[in-house]
XYZ file of C-alpha atoms in Angstrom:
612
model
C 99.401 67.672 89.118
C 100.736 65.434 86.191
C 100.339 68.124 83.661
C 102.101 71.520 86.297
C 105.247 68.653 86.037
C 105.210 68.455 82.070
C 105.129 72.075 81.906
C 108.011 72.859 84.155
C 109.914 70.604 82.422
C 109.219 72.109 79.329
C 110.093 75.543 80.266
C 113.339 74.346 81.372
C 114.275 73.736 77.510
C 116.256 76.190 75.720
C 114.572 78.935 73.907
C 118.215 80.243 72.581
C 118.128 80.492 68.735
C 120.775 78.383 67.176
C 122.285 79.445 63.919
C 122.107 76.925 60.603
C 123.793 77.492 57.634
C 123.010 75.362 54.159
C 123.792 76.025 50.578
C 120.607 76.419 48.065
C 120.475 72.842 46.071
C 120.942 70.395 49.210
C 117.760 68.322 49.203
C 116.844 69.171 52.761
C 118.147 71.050 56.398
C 116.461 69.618 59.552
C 115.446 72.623 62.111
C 116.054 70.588 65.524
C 113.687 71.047 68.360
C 113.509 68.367 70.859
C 111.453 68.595 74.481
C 112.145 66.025 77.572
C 108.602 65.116 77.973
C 104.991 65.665 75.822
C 101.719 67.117 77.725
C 98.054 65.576 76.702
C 96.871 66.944 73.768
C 99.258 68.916 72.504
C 99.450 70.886 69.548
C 102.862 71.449 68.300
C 103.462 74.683 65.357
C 106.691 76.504 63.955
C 106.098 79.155 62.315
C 108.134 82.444 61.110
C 106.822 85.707 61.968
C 108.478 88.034 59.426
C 106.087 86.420 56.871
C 102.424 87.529 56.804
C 101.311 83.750 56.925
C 103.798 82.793 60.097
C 102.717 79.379 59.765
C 105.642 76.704 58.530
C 104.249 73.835 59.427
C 101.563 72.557 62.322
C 100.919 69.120 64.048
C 98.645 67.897 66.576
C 97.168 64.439 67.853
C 95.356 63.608 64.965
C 98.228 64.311 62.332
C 99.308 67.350 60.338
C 97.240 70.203 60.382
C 98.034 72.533 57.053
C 95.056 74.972 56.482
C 96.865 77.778 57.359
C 100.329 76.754 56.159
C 102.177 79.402 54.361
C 101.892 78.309 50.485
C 105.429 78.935 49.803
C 106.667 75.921 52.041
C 103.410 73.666 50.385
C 104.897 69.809 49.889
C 108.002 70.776 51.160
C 108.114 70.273 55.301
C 107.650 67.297 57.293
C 107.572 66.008 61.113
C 108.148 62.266 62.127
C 105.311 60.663 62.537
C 105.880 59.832 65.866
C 107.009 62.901 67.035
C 103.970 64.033 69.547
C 104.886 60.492 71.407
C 108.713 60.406 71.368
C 109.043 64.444 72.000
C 111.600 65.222 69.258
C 109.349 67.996 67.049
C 112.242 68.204 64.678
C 111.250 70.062 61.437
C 112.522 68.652 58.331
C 112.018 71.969 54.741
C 112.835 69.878 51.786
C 114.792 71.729 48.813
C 115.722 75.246 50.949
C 116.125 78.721 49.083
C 117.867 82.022 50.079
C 114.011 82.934 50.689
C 113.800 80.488 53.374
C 116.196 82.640 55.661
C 114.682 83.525 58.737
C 114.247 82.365 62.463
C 111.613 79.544 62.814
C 110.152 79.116 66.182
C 108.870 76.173 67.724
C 106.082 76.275 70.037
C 103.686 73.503 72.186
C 100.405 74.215 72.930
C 98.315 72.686 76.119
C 95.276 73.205 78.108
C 95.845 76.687 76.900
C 98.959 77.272 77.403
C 101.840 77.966 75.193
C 105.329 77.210 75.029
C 108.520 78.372 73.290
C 110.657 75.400 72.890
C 113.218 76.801 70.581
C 114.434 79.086 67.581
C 116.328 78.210 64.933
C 117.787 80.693 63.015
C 118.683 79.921 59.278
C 120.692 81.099 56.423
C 120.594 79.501 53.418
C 123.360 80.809 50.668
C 123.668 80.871 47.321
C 125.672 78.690 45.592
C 127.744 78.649 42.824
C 127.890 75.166 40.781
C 130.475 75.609 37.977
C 130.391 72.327 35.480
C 132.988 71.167 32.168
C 131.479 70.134 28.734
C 133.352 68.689 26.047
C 131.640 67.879 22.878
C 132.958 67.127 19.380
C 131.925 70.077 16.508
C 129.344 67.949 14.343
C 127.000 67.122 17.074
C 123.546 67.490 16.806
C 123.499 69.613 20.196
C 125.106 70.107 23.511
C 122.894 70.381 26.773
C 124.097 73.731 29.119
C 122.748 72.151 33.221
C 121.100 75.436 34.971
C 118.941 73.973 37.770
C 117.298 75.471 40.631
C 115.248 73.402 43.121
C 112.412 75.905 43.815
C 111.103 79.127 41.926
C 109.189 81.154 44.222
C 107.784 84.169 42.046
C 108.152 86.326 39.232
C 111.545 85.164 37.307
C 114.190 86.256 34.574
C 116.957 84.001 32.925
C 119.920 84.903 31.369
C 122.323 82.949 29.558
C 125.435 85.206 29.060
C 128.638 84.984 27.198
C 131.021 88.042 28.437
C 133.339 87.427 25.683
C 131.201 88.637 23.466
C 129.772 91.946 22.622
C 126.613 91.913 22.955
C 127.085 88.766 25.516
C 123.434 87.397 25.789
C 123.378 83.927 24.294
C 119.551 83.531 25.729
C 117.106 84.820 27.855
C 113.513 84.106 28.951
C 111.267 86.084 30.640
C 108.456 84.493 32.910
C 106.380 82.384 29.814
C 108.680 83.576 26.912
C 111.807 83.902 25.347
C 113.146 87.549 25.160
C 115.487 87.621 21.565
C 115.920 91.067 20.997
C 119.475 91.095 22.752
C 120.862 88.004 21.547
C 124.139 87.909 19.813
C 123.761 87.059 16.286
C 126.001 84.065 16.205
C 123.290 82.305 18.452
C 119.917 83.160 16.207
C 117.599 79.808 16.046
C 120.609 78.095 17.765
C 119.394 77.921 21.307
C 116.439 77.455 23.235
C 114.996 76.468 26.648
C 112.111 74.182 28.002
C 108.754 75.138 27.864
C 107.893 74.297 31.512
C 111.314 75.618 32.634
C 109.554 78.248 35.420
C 107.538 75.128 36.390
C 110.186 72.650 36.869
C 113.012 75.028 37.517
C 114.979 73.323 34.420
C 116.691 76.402 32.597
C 119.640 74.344 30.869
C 120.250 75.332 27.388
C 120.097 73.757 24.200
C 122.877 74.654 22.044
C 122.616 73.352 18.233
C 125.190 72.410 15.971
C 128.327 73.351 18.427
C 131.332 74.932 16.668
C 134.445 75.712 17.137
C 134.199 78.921 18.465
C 131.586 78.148 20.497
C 134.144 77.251 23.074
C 134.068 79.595 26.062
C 132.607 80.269 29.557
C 128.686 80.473 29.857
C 126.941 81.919 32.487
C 123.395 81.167 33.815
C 122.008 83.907 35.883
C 118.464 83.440 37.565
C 116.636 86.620 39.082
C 113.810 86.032 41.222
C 112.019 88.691 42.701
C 113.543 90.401 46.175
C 116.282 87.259 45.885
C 119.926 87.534 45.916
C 120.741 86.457 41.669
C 121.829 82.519 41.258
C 124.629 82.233 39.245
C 125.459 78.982 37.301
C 129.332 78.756 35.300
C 129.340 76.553 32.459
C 132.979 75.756 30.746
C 132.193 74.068 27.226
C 135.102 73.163 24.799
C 133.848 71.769 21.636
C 136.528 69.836 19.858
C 137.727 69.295 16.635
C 136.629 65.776 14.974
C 139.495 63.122 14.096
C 140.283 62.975 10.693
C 141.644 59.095 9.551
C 143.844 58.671 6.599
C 141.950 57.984 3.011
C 143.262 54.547 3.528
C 142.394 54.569 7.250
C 138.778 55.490 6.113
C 137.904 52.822 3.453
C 139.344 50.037 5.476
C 137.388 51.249 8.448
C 134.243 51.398 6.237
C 134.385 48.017 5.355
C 134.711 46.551 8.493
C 131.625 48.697 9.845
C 129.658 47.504 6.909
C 130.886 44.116 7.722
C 130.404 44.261 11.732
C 128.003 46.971 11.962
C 125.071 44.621 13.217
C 127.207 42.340 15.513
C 128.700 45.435 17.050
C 125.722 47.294 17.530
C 124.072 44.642 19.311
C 126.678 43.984 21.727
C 127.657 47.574 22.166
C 123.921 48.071 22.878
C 123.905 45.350 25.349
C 127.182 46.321 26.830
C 126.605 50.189 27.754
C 122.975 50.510 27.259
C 120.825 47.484 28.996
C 120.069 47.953 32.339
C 121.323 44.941 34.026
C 117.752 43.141 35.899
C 117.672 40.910 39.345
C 114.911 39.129 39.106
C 113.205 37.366 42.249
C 110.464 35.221 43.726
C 107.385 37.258 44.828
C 107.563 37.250 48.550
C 111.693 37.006 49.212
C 113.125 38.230 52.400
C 116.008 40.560 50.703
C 117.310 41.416 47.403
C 120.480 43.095 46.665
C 120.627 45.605 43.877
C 124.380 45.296 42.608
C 126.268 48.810 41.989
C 130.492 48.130 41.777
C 132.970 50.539 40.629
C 136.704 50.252 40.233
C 137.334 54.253 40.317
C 138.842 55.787 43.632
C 136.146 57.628 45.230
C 136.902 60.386 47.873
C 136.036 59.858 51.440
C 133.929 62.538 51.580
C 131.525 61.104 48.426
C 127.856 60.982 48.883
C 126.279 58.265 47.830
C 122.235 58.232 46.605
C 119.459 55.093 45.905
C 116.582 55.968 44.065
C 113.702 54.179 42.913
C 111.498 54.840 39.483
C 109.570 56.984 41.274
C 112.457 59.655 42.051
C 111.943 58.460 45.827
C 115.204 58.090 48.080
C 115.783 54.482 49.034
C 118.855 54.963 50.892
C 121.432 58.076 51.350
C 125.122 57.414 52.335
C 127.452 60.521 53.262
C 129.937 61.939 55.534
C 131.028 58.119 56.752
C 127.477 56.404 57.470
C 123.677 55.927 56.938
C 121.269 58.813 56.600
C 118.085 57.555 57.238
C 116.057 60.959 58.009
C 116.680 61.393 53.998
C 115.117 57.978 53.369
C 111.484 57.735 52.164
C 109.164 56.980 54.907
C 108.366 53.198 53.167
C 112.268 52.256 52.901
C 113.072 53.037 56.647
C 114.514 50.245 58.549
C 114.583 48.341 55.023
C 117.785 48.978 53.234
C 121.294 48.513 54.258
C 124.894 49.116 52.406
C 128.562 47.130 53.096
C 130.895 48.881 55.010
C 133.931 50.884 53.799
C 132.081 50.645 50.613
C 133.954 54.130 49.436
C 137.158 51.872 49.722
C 135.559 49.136 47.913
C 133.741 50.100 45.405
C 130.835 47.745 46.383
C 128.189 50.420 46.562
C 125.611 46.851 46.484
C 121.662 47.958 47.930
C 120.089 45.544 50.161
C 116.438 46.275 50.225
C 114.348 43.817 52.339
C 111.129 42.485 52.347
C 110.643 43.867 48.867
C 107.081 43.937 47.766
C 105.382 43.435 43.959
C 104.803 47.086 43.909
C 108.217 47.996 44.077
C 109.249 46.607 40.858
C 110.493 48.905 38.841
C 114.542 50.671 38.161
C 116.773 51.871 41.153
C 119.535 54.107 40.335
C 122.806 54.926 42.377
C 124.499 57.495 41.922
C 127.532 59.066 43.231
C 128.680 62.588 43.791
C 131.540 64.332 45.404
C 131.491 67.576 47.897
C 130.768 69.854 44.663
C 127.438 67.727 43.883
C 129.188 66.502 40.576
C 128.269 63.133 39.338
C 131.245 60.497 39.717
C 129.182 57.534 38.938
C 125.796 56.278 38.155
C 124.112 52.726 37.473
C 120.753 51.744 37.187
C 119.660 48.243 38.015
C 115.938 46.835 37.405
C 114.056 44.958 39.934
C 111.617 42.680 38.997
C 109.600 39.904 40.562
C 108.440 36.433 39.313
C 104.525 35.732 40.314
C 103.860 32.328 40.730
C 101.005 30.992 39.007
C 98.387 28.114 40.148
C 95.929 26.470 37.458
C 93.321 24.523 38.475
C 89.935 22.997 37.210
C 86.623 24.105 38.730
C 86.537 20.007 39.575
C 88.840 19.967 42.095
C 87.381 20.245 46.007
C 90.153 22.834 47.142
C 93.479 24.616 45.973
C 96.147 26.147 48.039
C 97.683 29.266 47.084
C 101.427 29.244 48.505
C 102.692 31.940 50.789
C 105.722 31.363 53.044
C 108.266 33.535 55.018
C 111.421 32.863 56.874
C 111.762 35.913 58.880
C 110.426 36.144 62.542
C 106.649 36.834 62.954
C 105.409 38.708 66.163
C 102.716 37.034 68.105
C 100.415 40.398 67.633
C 100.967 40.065 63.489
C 98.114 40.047 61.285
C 97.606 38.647 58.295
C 95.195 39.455 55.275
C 95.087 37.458 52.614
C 92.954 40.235 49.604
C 92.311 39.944 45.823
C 92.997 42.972 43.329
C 89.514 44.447 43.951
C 90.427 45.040 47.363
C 87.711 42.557 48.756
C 89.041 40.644 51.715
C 89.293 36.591 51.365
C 90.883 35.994 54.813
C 91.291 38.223 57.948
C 93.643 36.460 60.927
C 94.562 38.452 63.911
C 95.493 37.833 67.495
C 95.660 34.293 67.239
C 92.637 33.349 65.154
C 90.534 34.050 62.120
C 88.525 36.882 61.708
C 85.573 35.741 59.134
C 83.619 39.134 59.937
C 85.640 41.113 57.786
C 85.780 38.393 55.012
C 84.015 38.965 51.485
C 80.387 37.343 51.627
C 81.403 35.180 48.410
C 84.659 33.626 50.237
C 82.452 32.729 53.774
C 83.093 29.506 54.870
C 85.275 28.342 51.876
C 89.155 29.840 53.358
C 91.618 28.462 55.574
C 95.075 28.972 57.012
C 97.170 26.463 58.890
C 97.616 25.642 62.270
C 100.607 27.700 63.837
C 101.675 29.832 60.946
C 103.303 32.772 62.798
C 105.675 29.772 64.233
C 106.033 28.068 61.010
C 106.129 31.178 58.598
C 103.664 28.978 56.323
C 100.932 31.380 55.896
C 99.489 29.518 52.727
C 95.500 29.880 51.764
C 93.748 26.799 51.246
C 91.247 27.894 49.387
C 87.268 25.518 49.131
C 85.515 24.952 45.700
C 87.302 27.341 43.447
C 84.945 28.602 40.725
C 85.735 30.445 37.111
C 84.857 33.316 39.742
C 87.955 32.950 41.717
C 90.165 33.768 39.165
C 92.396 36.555 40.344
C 95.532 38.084 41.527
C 95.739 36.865 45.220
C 97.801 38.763 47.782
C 98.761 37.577 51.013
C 100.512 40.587 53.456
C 101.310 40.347 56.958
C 101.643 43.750 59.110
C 102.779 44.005 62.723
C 100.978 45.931 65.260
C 102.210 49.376 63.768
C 100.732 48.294 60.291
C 104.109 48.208 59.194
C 104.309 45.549 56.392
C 106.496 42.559 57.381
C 105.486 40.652 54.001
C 104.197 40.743 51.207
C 103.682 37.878 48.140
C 101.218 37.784 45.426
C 100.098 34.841 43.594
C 97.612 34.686 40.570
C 94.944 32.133 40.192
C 93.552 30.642 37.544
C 90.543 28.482 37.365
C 89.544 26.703 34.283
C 86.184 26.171 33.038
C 85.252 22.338 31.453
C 84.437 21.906 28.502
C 81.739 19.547 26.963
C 82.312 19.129 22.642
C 79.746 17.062 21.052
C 79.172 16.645 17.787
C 76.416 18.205 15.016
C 73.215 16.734 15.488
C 73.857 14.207 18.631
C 69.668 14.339 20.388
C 71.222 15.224 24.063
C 74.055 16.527 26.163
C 74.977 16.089 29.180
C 76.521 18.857 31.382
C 78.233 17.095 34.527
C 78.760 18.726 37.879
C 79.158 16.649 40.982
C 79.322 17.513 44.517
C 80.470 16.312 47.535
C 78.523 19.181 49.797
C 76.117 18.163 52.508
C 72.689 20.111 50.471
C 69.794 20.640 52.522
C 66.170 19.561 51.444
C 64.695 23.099 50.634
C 68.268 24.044 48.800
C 67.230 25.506 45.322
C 69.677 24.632 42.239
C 69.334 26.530 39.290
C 71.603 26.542 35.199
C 72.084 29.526 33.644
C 73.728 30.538 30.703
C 76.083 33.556 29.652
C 73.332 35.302 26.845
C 75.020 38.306 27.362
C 77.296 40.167 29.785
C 74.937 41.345 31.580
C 71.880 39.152 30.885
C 72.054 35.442 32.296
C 68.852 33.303 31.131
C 67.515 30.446 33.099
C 68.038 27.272 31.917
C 66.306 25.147 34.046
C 64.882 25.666 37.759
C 65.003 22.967 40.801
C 62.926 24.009 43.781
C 60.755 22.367 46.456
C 61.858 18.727 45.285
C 60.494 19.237 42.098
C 61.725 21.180 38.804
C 60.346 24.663 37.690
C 59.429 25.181 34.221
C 57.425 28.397 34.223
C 60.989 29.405 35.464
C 63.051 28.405 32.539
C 63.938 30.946 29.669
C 61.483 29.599 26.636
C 64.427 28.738 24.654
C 64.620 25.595 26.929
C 61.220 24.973 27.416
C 61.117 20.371 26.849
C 64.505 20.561 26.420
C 66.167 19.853 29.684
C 66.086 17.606 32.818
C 67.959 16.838 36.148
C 68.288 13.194 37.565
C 66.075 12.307 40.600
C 67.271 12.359 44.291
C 69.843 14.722 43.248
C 70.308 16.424 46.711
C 70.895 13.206 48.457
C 73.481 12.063 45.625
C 74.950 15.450 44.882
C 74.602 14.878 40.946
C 73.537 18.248 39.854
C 74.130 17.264 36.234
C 71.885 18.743 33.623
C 70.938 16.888 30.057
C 70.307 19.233 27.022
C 68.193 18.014 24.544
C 68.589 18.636 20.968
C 71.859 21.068 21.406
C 72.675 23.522 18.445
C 75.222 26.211 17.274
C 72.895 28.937 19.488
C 73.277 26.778 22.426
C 76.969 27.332 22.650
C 77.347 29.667 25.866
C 78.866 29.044 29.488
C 76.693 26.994 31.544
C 76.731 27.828 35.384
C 74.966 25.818 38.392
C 73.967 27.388 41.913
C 72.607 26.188 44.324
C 71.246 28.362 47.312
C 73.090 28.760 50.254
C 76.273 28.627 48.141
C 77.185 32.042 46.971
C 79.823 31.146 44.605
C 79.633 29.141 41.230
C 80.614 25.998 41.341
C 80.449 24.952 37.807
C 80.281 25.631 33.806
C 80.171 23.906 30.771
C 79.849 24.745 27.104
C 78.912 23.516 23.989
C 80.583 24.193 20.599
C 79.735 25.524 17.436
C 77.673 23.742 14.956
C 78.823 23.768 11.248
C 77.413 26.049 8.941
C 76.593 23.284 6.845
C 73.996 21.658 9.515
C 71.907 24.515 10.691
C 69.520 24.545 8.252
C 68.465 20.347 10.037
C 67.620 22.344 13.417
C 64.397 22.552 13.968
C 64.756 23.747 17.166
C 62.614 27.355 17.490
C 64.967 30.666 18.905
């Protein structure tokens, strides 16, 4: 009975098609379709039938389905992720072309059934960017912008000059350039990217600029069965200023005189990107972007990150978050009547370590033509913890001030993705810990209360060294924090000098060790080959254990489970005994100590008589 009521609500939703319009070069159009309630186990698909793949883009319970997708709108549509529980099946087509004209249907699919929920008929036109140049004659080169956000088959490029006679300045034909046209006054003067049909970059270099190089250029891209796209460049190339004689030698000698000074500041002045630099872990950061210019109400204004990714969109009067990357959503905010301001200032919280890196904002007007642009870096400080392999326990530092859900988890990881501490709903989780951090982690006592989610961690080693990172995710997996912290465990060292009969390597313990515990030195030979040094077992030691090298050589005090001196003497020690010592004892996983021994001088080899 539940599901005949979904369904007759469903085929009470429109199934009108509604008309869109959108100019090529927008970065995306969102197809609406939106249904008052979801069925079980639905599967939701829009597709467009004029094409002999109809399939745009297909969803169902366990996420998108896209082996059938139409290649031609591959990387380029998206769904919210929660769209098969909130009901809105909205369709977002990334970078739209006069090819993607054409109704799209949306349809739901259940126990069989199938359901038009609506059409949405689009147009997408061409459009007609015109851009100004001025450069001085004497330049090395002047860049012509021709950009088009997707190529979709076979494609020519002209660059004309009408002026002229003939008027081709350039043209390029799928992988090559096509000369045989071009007007003499351009020969070896001009050329194109490489990967231009790749990236859909067709601007034009234009060497040496003269005078009468000043005119109107035209870009004009033909793609198969497409309307042409047409592309107006005005470029004026200028005369340079001509000083005075006099003018001239008393400006040379103040460049020769300044020319360092000036350059310096000029390059910190215009070409340094200003940085903000934080603690790892912070709540917010604000990215500072201020301009003095008037900016028209109708300016769009763009956050980027290194990655090209949109942090944050502002146009026609507020917040678009649908053009937000998924990871910034709910993140990043902006002042208000910033376009009256000027303050165009980012606040991005609960920045992570992996989103260091330089943001850029950038402004444009209705015509997509840059008013403004600044780049600011973002970069966070790691804190750093030293410690000897002596001490019983070190905490690594973690700490939040923002509200914590009851239901929040928190994993505490190193950089090879091994887990060092698992809490969840209220109390550890030592399961899912790594073997080799069992029994040695802990957090404190109300920590979702206190925000103090610190890692106390037992018996650090040389082992534990590592980048530590401590995130906290609520019941979504949405990250709430995240910090990082590196750790760095020193090993002791033991000199002595040339010739000295014995050496003692000291490691003490305060561990409870059972009777049958077995405790046994080794040494770093090699990377990958650790030899025995000497063997403890059964209450007794275990010479038919020990590499021969240290066969006589080496004892262990008595009782030394009971006292916890684990302490190893080395008899006769020479240059070849200088390695990293390490103790373990069994049923501790970890390494709990290491010692070495130094060099011997050349001079004093020859008075060992110890065999190798």
């Amino acid at each position: 009975m539940k599901t005949l009521v979904v369904f007759l609500l469903l085929m009470n939703v429109s199934q009108h098609a509604s008309a869109l319009e959108v100019y090529e070069g927008v970065e995306s159009v969102l197809l609406l379709c939106k249904a008052p309630s979801v069925p079980l186990d639905p599967t939701l698909v829009w597709t467009r039938h004029d094409l002999s793949l109809p399939v745009v883009h297909q969803r169902s319970l366990t996420g998108d389905e896209l082996t059938d997708q139409n290649q031609r709108y591959r990387r380029r549509t998206s769904m919210k992720t929660d769209s098969l529980r909130t009901g809105d099946f909205s369709l977002t087509l990334r970078n739209p072309i006069t090819s993607d004209s054409g109704t799209y249907t949306c349809t739901i699919t259940a126990f069989g059934n199938t359901r038009t929920l609506t059409a949405v008929e689009l147009q997408v036109k061409v459009s007609h960017p015109v851009f100004t140049l001025e450069v001085y004659e004497g330049a090395e080169s002047v860049l012509l912008p021709c950009h088009i956000p997707f190529v979709s088959g076979p494609t020519t490029v002209v660059w004309s000059r009408y002026d002229l006679n003939p008027p081709t300045v350039h043209q390029r034909q799928q992988e090559e350039d096509e000369l045989t046209d071009q007007n003499q006054r351009y020969r070896d003067r001009t050329s194109m990217k490489t990967d231009a049909l790749q990236t859909g970059d067709f601007s034009l270099t234009l060497r040496k600029p003269h005078i009468f190089d000043s005119s109107n250029y035209t870009c004009t891209i033909r793609v198969t069965e497409e309307e042409p796209r047409l592309t107006d460049v005005q470029l004026q190339v200028k005369e340079p200023y001509t000083f005075p004689a006099e003018a001239s030698v008393i400006l040379a000698v103040l460049a020769v005189a300044a020319i360092v000074g000036l350059g310096v500041y000029l390059w910190k002045l215009f070409y340094r990107v200003p940085q903000v630099e934080v603690d790892s872990g912070v709540d917010s950061v604000q990215l500072a972007c201020k301009t003095t210019h008037h900016l028209p109400e109708d300016a769009k204004v763009e956050w980027k990150d290194s990655n090209f990714e949109k942090v944050h969109v502002y146009k026609n009067g507020s917040d678009q978050p649908e053009e937000q990357h998924q990871v910034y959503r709910d993140r990043t905010k902006m002042n208000e009547d910033l376009l009256k301001t000027g303050d165009l200032s980012l606040t991005l919280e609960r920045p992570t370590d992996g989103e260091a890196g330089k943001y850029t904002c950038t402004v444009y007007n209705k015509e997509r033509k840059i008013l403004l642009k600044k780049r600011v870096e973002l970069q966070f400080k790691v804190p750093q913890v030293e410690v000897v392999t002596e001490v019983k326990s070190i905490q690594l530092p973690c700490k939040t001030t923002i509200h914590l859900p009851r239901d929040t988890k928190v994993e505490w990881m190193v950089k090879s993705s091994k887990k060092v501490h698992v809490y969840q709903n209220g109390s550890d989780w030592p399961e899912d810990q790594d073997q080799s951090y069992r029994g040695r982690t802990e957090l404190r006592r109300n920590l979702l209360k206190t925000g103090d989610l610190s890692l106390t961690l037992k018996y650090p080693t040389d082992w534990d060294t590592d980048t530590y990172t401590c995130t906290a995710y609520n019941n979504r997996k949405k990250i709430l924090i995240k910090k990082e912290v590196v750790l760095k465990v020193k090993v002791p060292q033991v000199e002595v000098d040339s010739g000295v009969e014995s050496v003692q390597l000291p490691f003490n313990t305060t561990l409870h060790l059972p009777e049958d515990a077995k405790v046994e030195w080794m040494d770093n030979y090699t990377s990958y080959n650790n030899r025995k040094v000497h063997v403890y077992e059964n209450g007794s030691d275990q010479p038919e254990e020990q590499h021969q090298v240290y066969r006589d050589r080496t004892k262990m005090n008595e009782d030394l489970l009971k006292t916890g001196d684990l302490s190893l003497t080395l008899k006769y020690p020479t240059d070849v005994d200088n390695y990293t010592y390490t103790s373990e004892s069994d049923g501790f996983d970890e390494t709990m100590r290491a010692a070495s021994v130094p060099h011997q001088k050349e001079s004093d080899r020859s008075s060992s008589s110890i065999p190798q």
